[in-house]
Tab-separated table of C-alpha atoms in Angstrom:
chain	number	residue	atom	x	y	z
A	1	MET	CA	-118.135	-73.217	192.314
A	2	SER	CA	-119.608	-71.625	196.061
A	3	THR	CA	-123.649	-70.923	195.685
A	4	SER	CA	-122.937	-67.262	196.394
A	5	GLY	CA	-121.206	-67.631	193.006
A	6	ARG	CA	-124.173	-68.517	190.802
A	7	GLY	CA	-126.257	-65.782	191.464
A	8	LEU	CA	-130.007	-66.100	191.554
A	9	HIS	CA	-129.817	-70.043	191.452
A	10	GLY	CA	-127.605	-69.763	193.831
A	11	ARG	CA	-130.407	-68.056	196.477
A	12	VAL	CA	-132.855	-70.711	195.572
A	13	LEU	CA	-130.166	-73.802	196.258
A	14	GLU	CA	-128.755	-72.605	199.669
A	15	THR	CA	-132.729	-72.701	200.409
A	16	LEU	CA	-133.965	-75.780	199.103
A	17	GLY	CA	-130.792	-77.755	199.519
A	18	PRO	CA	-130.305	-77.539	203.124
A	19	ALA	CA	-134.095	-78.295	203.185
A	20	ILE	CA	-133.948	-81.454	201.293
A	21	THR	CA	-131.409	-82.617	203.449
A	22	ALA	CA	-132.581	-82.156	206.781
A	23	GLY	CA	-135.677	-84.244	205.566
A	24	GLU	CA	-138.436	-81.137	204.762
A	25	TYR	CA	-139.332	-82.719	202.093
A	26	PRO	CA	-139.369	-86.573	202.741
A	27	PRO	CA	-137.900	-88.467	200.059
A	28	GLY	CA	-140.727	-88.784	196.648
A	29	SER	CA	-142.609	-85.694	197.838
A	30	VAL	CA	-143.014	-83.675	194.540
A	31	LEU	CA	-141.815	-79.910	194.248
A	32	ARG	CA	-143.193	-77.533	190.992
A	33	THR	CA	-141.211	-75.942	189.619
A	34	ASP	CA	-144.021	-73.697	188.998
A	35	GLU	CA	-144.555	-73.019	192.470
A	36	LEU	CA	-141.172	-73.304	193.258
A	37	ALA	CA	-140.946	-69.941	191.217
A	38	GLN	CA	-143.357	-67.597	192.968
A	39	ARG	CA	-142.009	-68.422	196.638
A	40	PHE	CA	-138.170	-68.096	195.396
A	41	ASP	CA	-139.606	-65.216	193.130
A	42	VAL	CA	-137.404	-65.820	190.252
A	43	SER	CA	-137.626	-67.067	186.798
A	44	ARG	CA	-138.675	-70.845	185.778
A	45	SER	CA	-135.247	-71.008	184.098
A	46	VAL	CA	-134.049	-70.039	187.633
A	47	MET	CA	-135.454	-72.550	188.928
A	48	ARG	CA	-134.542	-74.600	185.845
A	49	GLU	CA	-131.140	-74.484	186.830
A	50	ALA	CA	-131.743	-74.877	190.233
A	51	VAL	CA	-133.368	-78.225	189.621
A	52	ARG	CA	-130.083	-78.887	187.496
A	53	VAL	CA	-127.515	-78.590	189.960
A	54	LEU	CA	-130.214	-80.247	192.469
A	55	GLU	CA	-130.091	-83.418	190.036
A	56	SER	CA	-126.430	-82.870	189.541
A	57	MET	CA	-126.504	-84.109	193.306
A	58	HIS	CA	-128.771	-86.747	192.929
A	59	LEU	CA	-130.909	-85.470	195.653
A	60	VAL	CA	-134.448	-84.951	193.179
A	61	GLU	CA	-134.896	-86.012	189.321
A	62	SER	CA	-137.091	-84.549	187.430
A	63	ARG	CA	-139.878	-86.668	185.439
A	64	ARG	CA	-141.964	-86.018	182.778
A	65	ARG	CA	-145.943	-85.433	183.913
A	66	VAL	CA	-144.930	-85.527	188.040
A	67	GLY	CA	-142.566	-83.473	188.218
A	68	VAL	CA	-139.059	-83.065	190.679
A	69	THR	CA	-138.867	-85.860	192.608
A	70	VAL	CA	-136.925	-85.424	196.220
A	71	ARG	CA	-134.954	-88.740	195.780
A	72	PRO	CA	-134.193	-91.347	198.672
A	73	ALA	CA	-130.572	-90.498	200.735
A	74	ASN	CA	-129.053	-93.193	199.861
A	75	GLU	CA	-129.019	-92.501	196.515
A	76	TRP	CA	-127.356	-88.792	197.068
A	77	ASN	CA	-124.263	-87.885	195.946
A	78	VAL	CA	-122.734	-87.780	200.047
A	79	PHE	CA	-119.041	-86.844	198.892
A	80	ASP	CA	-120.239	-83.301	196.927
A	81	PRO	CA	-119.070	-80.974	199.117
A	82	GLN	CA	-121.932	-78.631	199.012
A	83	VAL	CA	-124.648	-81.658	200.364
A	84	ILE	CA	-121.295	-82.377	202.575
A	85	ARG	CA	-121.806	-78.616	204.228
A	86	TRP	CA	-126.057	-78.646	203.721
A	87	ARG	CA	-126.058	-82.111	205.707
A	88	LEU	CA	-123.227	-80.568	208.243
A	89	ALA	CA	-125.973	-77.695	209.172
A	90	GLY	CA	-129.094	-79.305	209.886
A	91	ALA	CA	-130.105	-81.576	212.734
A	92	ASP	CA	-127.727	-85.049	211.704
A	93	ARG	CA	-124.808	-82.747	212.253
A	94	PRO	CA	-123.498	-85.498	214.564
A	95	ARG	CA	-124.467	-88.226	212.949
A	96	GLN	CA	-122.749	-86.785	209.528
A	97	LEU	CA	-119.969	-86.053	211.414
A	98	ARG	CA	-118.735	-89.567	212.327
A	99	SER	CA	-119.286	-90.898	209.562
A	100	LEU	CA	-117.288	-88.202	207.468
A	101	THR	CA	-114.712	-88.894	210.309
A	102	VAL	CA	-114.435	-93.053	210.052
A	103	LEU	CA	-114.513	-92.544	206.295
A	104	ARG	CA	-111.137	-90.185	207.382
A	105	SER	CA	-109.289	-92.477	209.929
A	106	ALA	CA	-110.088	-96.005	206.691
A	107	ILE	CA	-108.309	-93.304	204.582
A	108	GLU	CA	-106.148	-90.926	205.740
A	109	PRO	CA	-103.343	-93.376	207.387
A	110	VAL	CA	-102.841	-95.223	204.478
A	111	ALA	CA	-102.052	-92.417	202.329
A	112	ALA	CA	-99.929	-90.663	204.842
A	113	GLY	CA	-98.220	-93.395	204.519
A	114	LEU	CA	-97.331	-93.716	200.749
A	115	ALA	CA	-96.884	-89.756	201.739
A	116	ALA	CA	-93.966	-91.447	203.190
A	117	LYS	CA	-92.741	-92.333	199.860
A	118	TYR	CA	-93.998	-90.771	196.472
A	119	ALA	CA	-93.662	-87.051	197.896
A	120	THR	CA	-91.632	-84.726	196.108
A	121	ALA	CA	-89.193	-82.573	197.988
A	122	ASP	CA	-91.211	-79.666	197.457
A	123	GLN	CA	-94.694	-81.401	199.222
A	124	CYS	CA	-92.649	-82.559	202.132
A	125	ALA	CA	-92.275	-77.984	202.460
A	126	GLU	CA	-95.307	-77.695	202.287
A	127	LEU	CA	-96.669	-80.337	205.007
A	128	THR	CA	-94.006	-78.602	207.091
A	129	GLU	CA	-95.099	-75.106	206.633
A	130	CYS	CA	-98.407	-76.280	207.113
A	131	ALA	CA	-97.618	-78.515	210.061
A	132	LEU	CA	-95.868	-75.173	211.238
A	133	GLY	CA	-98.331	-72.657	210.613
A	134	MET	CA	-101.206	-75.111	212.248
A	135	VAL	CA	-98.810	-74.659	215.232
A	136	ALA	CA	-98.702	-71.242	214.736
A	137	HIS	CA	-102.491	-70.917	215.334
A	138	SER	CA	-102.546	-73.206	217.496
A	139	ARG	CA	-103.387	-70.593	220.717
A	140	GLY	CA	-105.054	-67.835	221.542
A	141	HIS	CA	-109.073	-68.727	220.136
A	142	GLN	CA	-107.486	-69.197	216.335
A	143	LEU	CA	-109.605	-70.974	214.798
A	144	GLU	CA	-110.062	-70.221	211.909
A	145	GLY	CA	-106.791	-69.371	210.552
A	146	TYR	CA	-106.304	-72.713	212.258
A	147	LEU	CA	-107.939	-74.565	210.176
A	148	VAL	CA	-106.400	-72.577	207.016
A	149	HIS	CA	-103.162	-74.812	207.369
A	150	ASP	CA	-105.284	-77.792	209.147
A	151	ILE	CA	-107.308	-78.198	205.403
A	152	ALA	CA	-103.811	-77.663	203.950
A	153	PHE	CA	-101.909	-80.762	205.581
A	154	HIS	CA	-104.329	-83.101	204.756
A	155	ARG	CA	-105.343	-81.565	201.168
A	156	VAL	CA	-100.952	-82.106	200.448
A	157	ILE	CA	-101.446	-85.792	201.780
A	158	LEU	CA	-103.734	-86.638	199.845
A	159	ASN	CA	-102.443	-85.262	197.085
A	160	ALA	CA	-98.514	-86.440	198.001
A	161	CYS	CA	-99.810	-90.127	198.527
A	162	GLY	CA	-100.209	-90.834	194.686
A	163	ASN	CA	-103.191	-92.470	194.468
A	164	GLU	CA	-105.766	-90.217	192.107
A	165	MET	CA	-108.816	-91.259	193.371
A	166	PHE	CA	-107.604	-90.200	197.484
A	167	ALA	CA	-106.574	-87.550	195.994
A	168	ARG	CA	-110.121	-86.642	194.577
A	169	LEU	CA	-111.158	-86.865	198.308
A	170	GLY	CA	-109.666	-82.975	199.503
A	171	ASP	CA	-112.608	-81.466	199.219
A	172	VAL	CA	-114.515	-83.917	201.649
A	173	VAL	CA	-112.254	-83.844	204.545
A	174	ALA	CA	-111.858	-80.045	203.927
A	175	GLU	CA	-115.562	-79.796	204.346
A	176	VAL	CA	-116.002	-81.732	207.430
A	177	LEU	CA	-111.884	-79.940	209.310
A	178	ALA	CA	-114.904	-76.920	208.581
A	179	GLY	CA	-117.887	-78.032	208.927
A	180	ARG	CA	-116.438	-78.937	212.907
A	181	THR	CA	-114.511	-75.270	213.026
A	182	HIS	CA	-118.031	-73.450	212.001
A	183	HIS	CA	-120.712	-75.599	213.625
A	184	GLU	CA	-118.394	-75.110	217.105
A	185	VAL	CA	-117.176	-79.134	217.149
A	186	MET	CA	-114.045	-77.896	218.734
A	187	PHE	CA	-112.561	-76.919	221.892
A	188	ASP	CA	-111.556	-73.533	222.033
A	189	ASP	CA	-107.639	-73.761	221.332
A	190	PRO	CA	-107.317	-77.916	219.601
A	191	ASP	CA	-105.544	-80.501	221.394
A	192	PRO	CA	-102.330	-79.695	222.200
A	193	ALA	CA	-101.633	-82.965	221.561
A	194	ALA	CA	-102.770	-83.733	217.908
A	195	VAL	CA	-100.975	-80.742	216.937
A	196	THR	CA	-97.527	-81.732	218.076
A	197	LEU	CA	-99.322	-85.251	216.388
A	198	HIS	CA	-99.381	-83.089	212.581
A	199	VAL	CA	-95.966	-82.062	213.228
A	200	GLN	CA	-94.587	-85.198	213.753
A	201	VAL	CA	-96.254	-86.186	210.169
A	202	ALA	CA	-94.875	-83.953	208.357
A	203	GLU	CA	-91.420	-84.736	209.954
A	204	ALA	CA	-92.543	-89.026	208.846
A	205	VAL	CA	-93.132	-88.253	205.978
A	206	ARG	CA	-90.366	-85.957	205.075
A	207	ALA	CA	-88.349	-88.914	206.756
A	208	GLY	CA	-89.962	-91.042	204.413
A	209	ASP	CA	-90.899	-93.365	207.355
A	210	ALA	CA	-94.316	-95.074	206.044
A	211	VAL	CA	-95.034	-97.215	209.148
A	212	ARG	CA	-94.055	-93.873	211.098
A	213	ALA	CA	-96.013	-91.889	209.189
A	214	GLU	CA	-99.535	-93.558	208.937
A	215	ALA	CA	-99.721	-94.775	212.697
A	216	LEU	CA	-99.321	-91.282	213.723
A	217	THR	CA	-102.232	-90.379	211.155
A	218	ARG	CA	-104.337	-92.260	212.471
A	219	GLU	CA	-103.865	-91.205	216.325
A	220	ILE	CA	-104.740	-87.897	214.622
A	221	THR	CA	-108.178	-89.574	213.291
A	222	VAL	CA	-108.458	-91.715	216.435
A	223	GLY	CA	-108.375	-88.399	218.279
A	224	ALA	CA	-110.802	-86.468	216.159
A	225	LEU	CA	-113.207	-89.728	217.231
A	226	GLN	CA	-112.643	-88.903	220.655
A	227	GLU	CA	-113.630	-85.581	220.389
A	228	LEU	CA	-117.064	-86.545	219.005
A	229	ASP	CA	-117.791	-88.302	221.244
A	230	ILE	CA	-117.877	-85.363	223.855
A	231	LEU	CA	-118.860	-82.128	221.585
A	232	ALA	CA	-121.768	-83.733	219.183
A	233	PRO	CA	-122.436	-86.952	221.745
């Protein structure tokens, strides 16, 4: 659920979450819920609900007679899409983008190879449709439209590979792709070579060519890392 759908405590989270992930509240900092409720002009129950969400992300922990304590970054749920979004919005964006892209490079090529073995006819058709949508939006500064098809493409790969652990990374990949676009870590138009590679991956998956699908997807992730060297050094 997006924070916009969470009402008042969502508004609190949109300020407090990015502040914690940006280091404005260092590990060990104690947040007083009464003080925060006054600061955000919300009730204590709203503040407690916001804290519960932060606790579910392992950003904070509540201790009796102590208060709400900020946890060390190595304890955060770094796979939570909202945590990823907050971190990408902060000053540590280049490192976070690189970390996520390295993760993609380790997972997605293998997933594509598996998808070539296990994808259904419907999934192959959907993958082709996504790739063609990327082509259609690859010129003329249509990055938002391109992003929709790009995210859908990678979700299909992860879902079609037959591994439920990989499939659960769909939201993580979606956040890194969206983060690159929304924080302008992209060229005005996508790299034509990368667009072509996506089309070729769809063809390889449809043909059942696991070796080619994996190799082509590895090229995509290597290219993404090379783009970061230029755009987010």
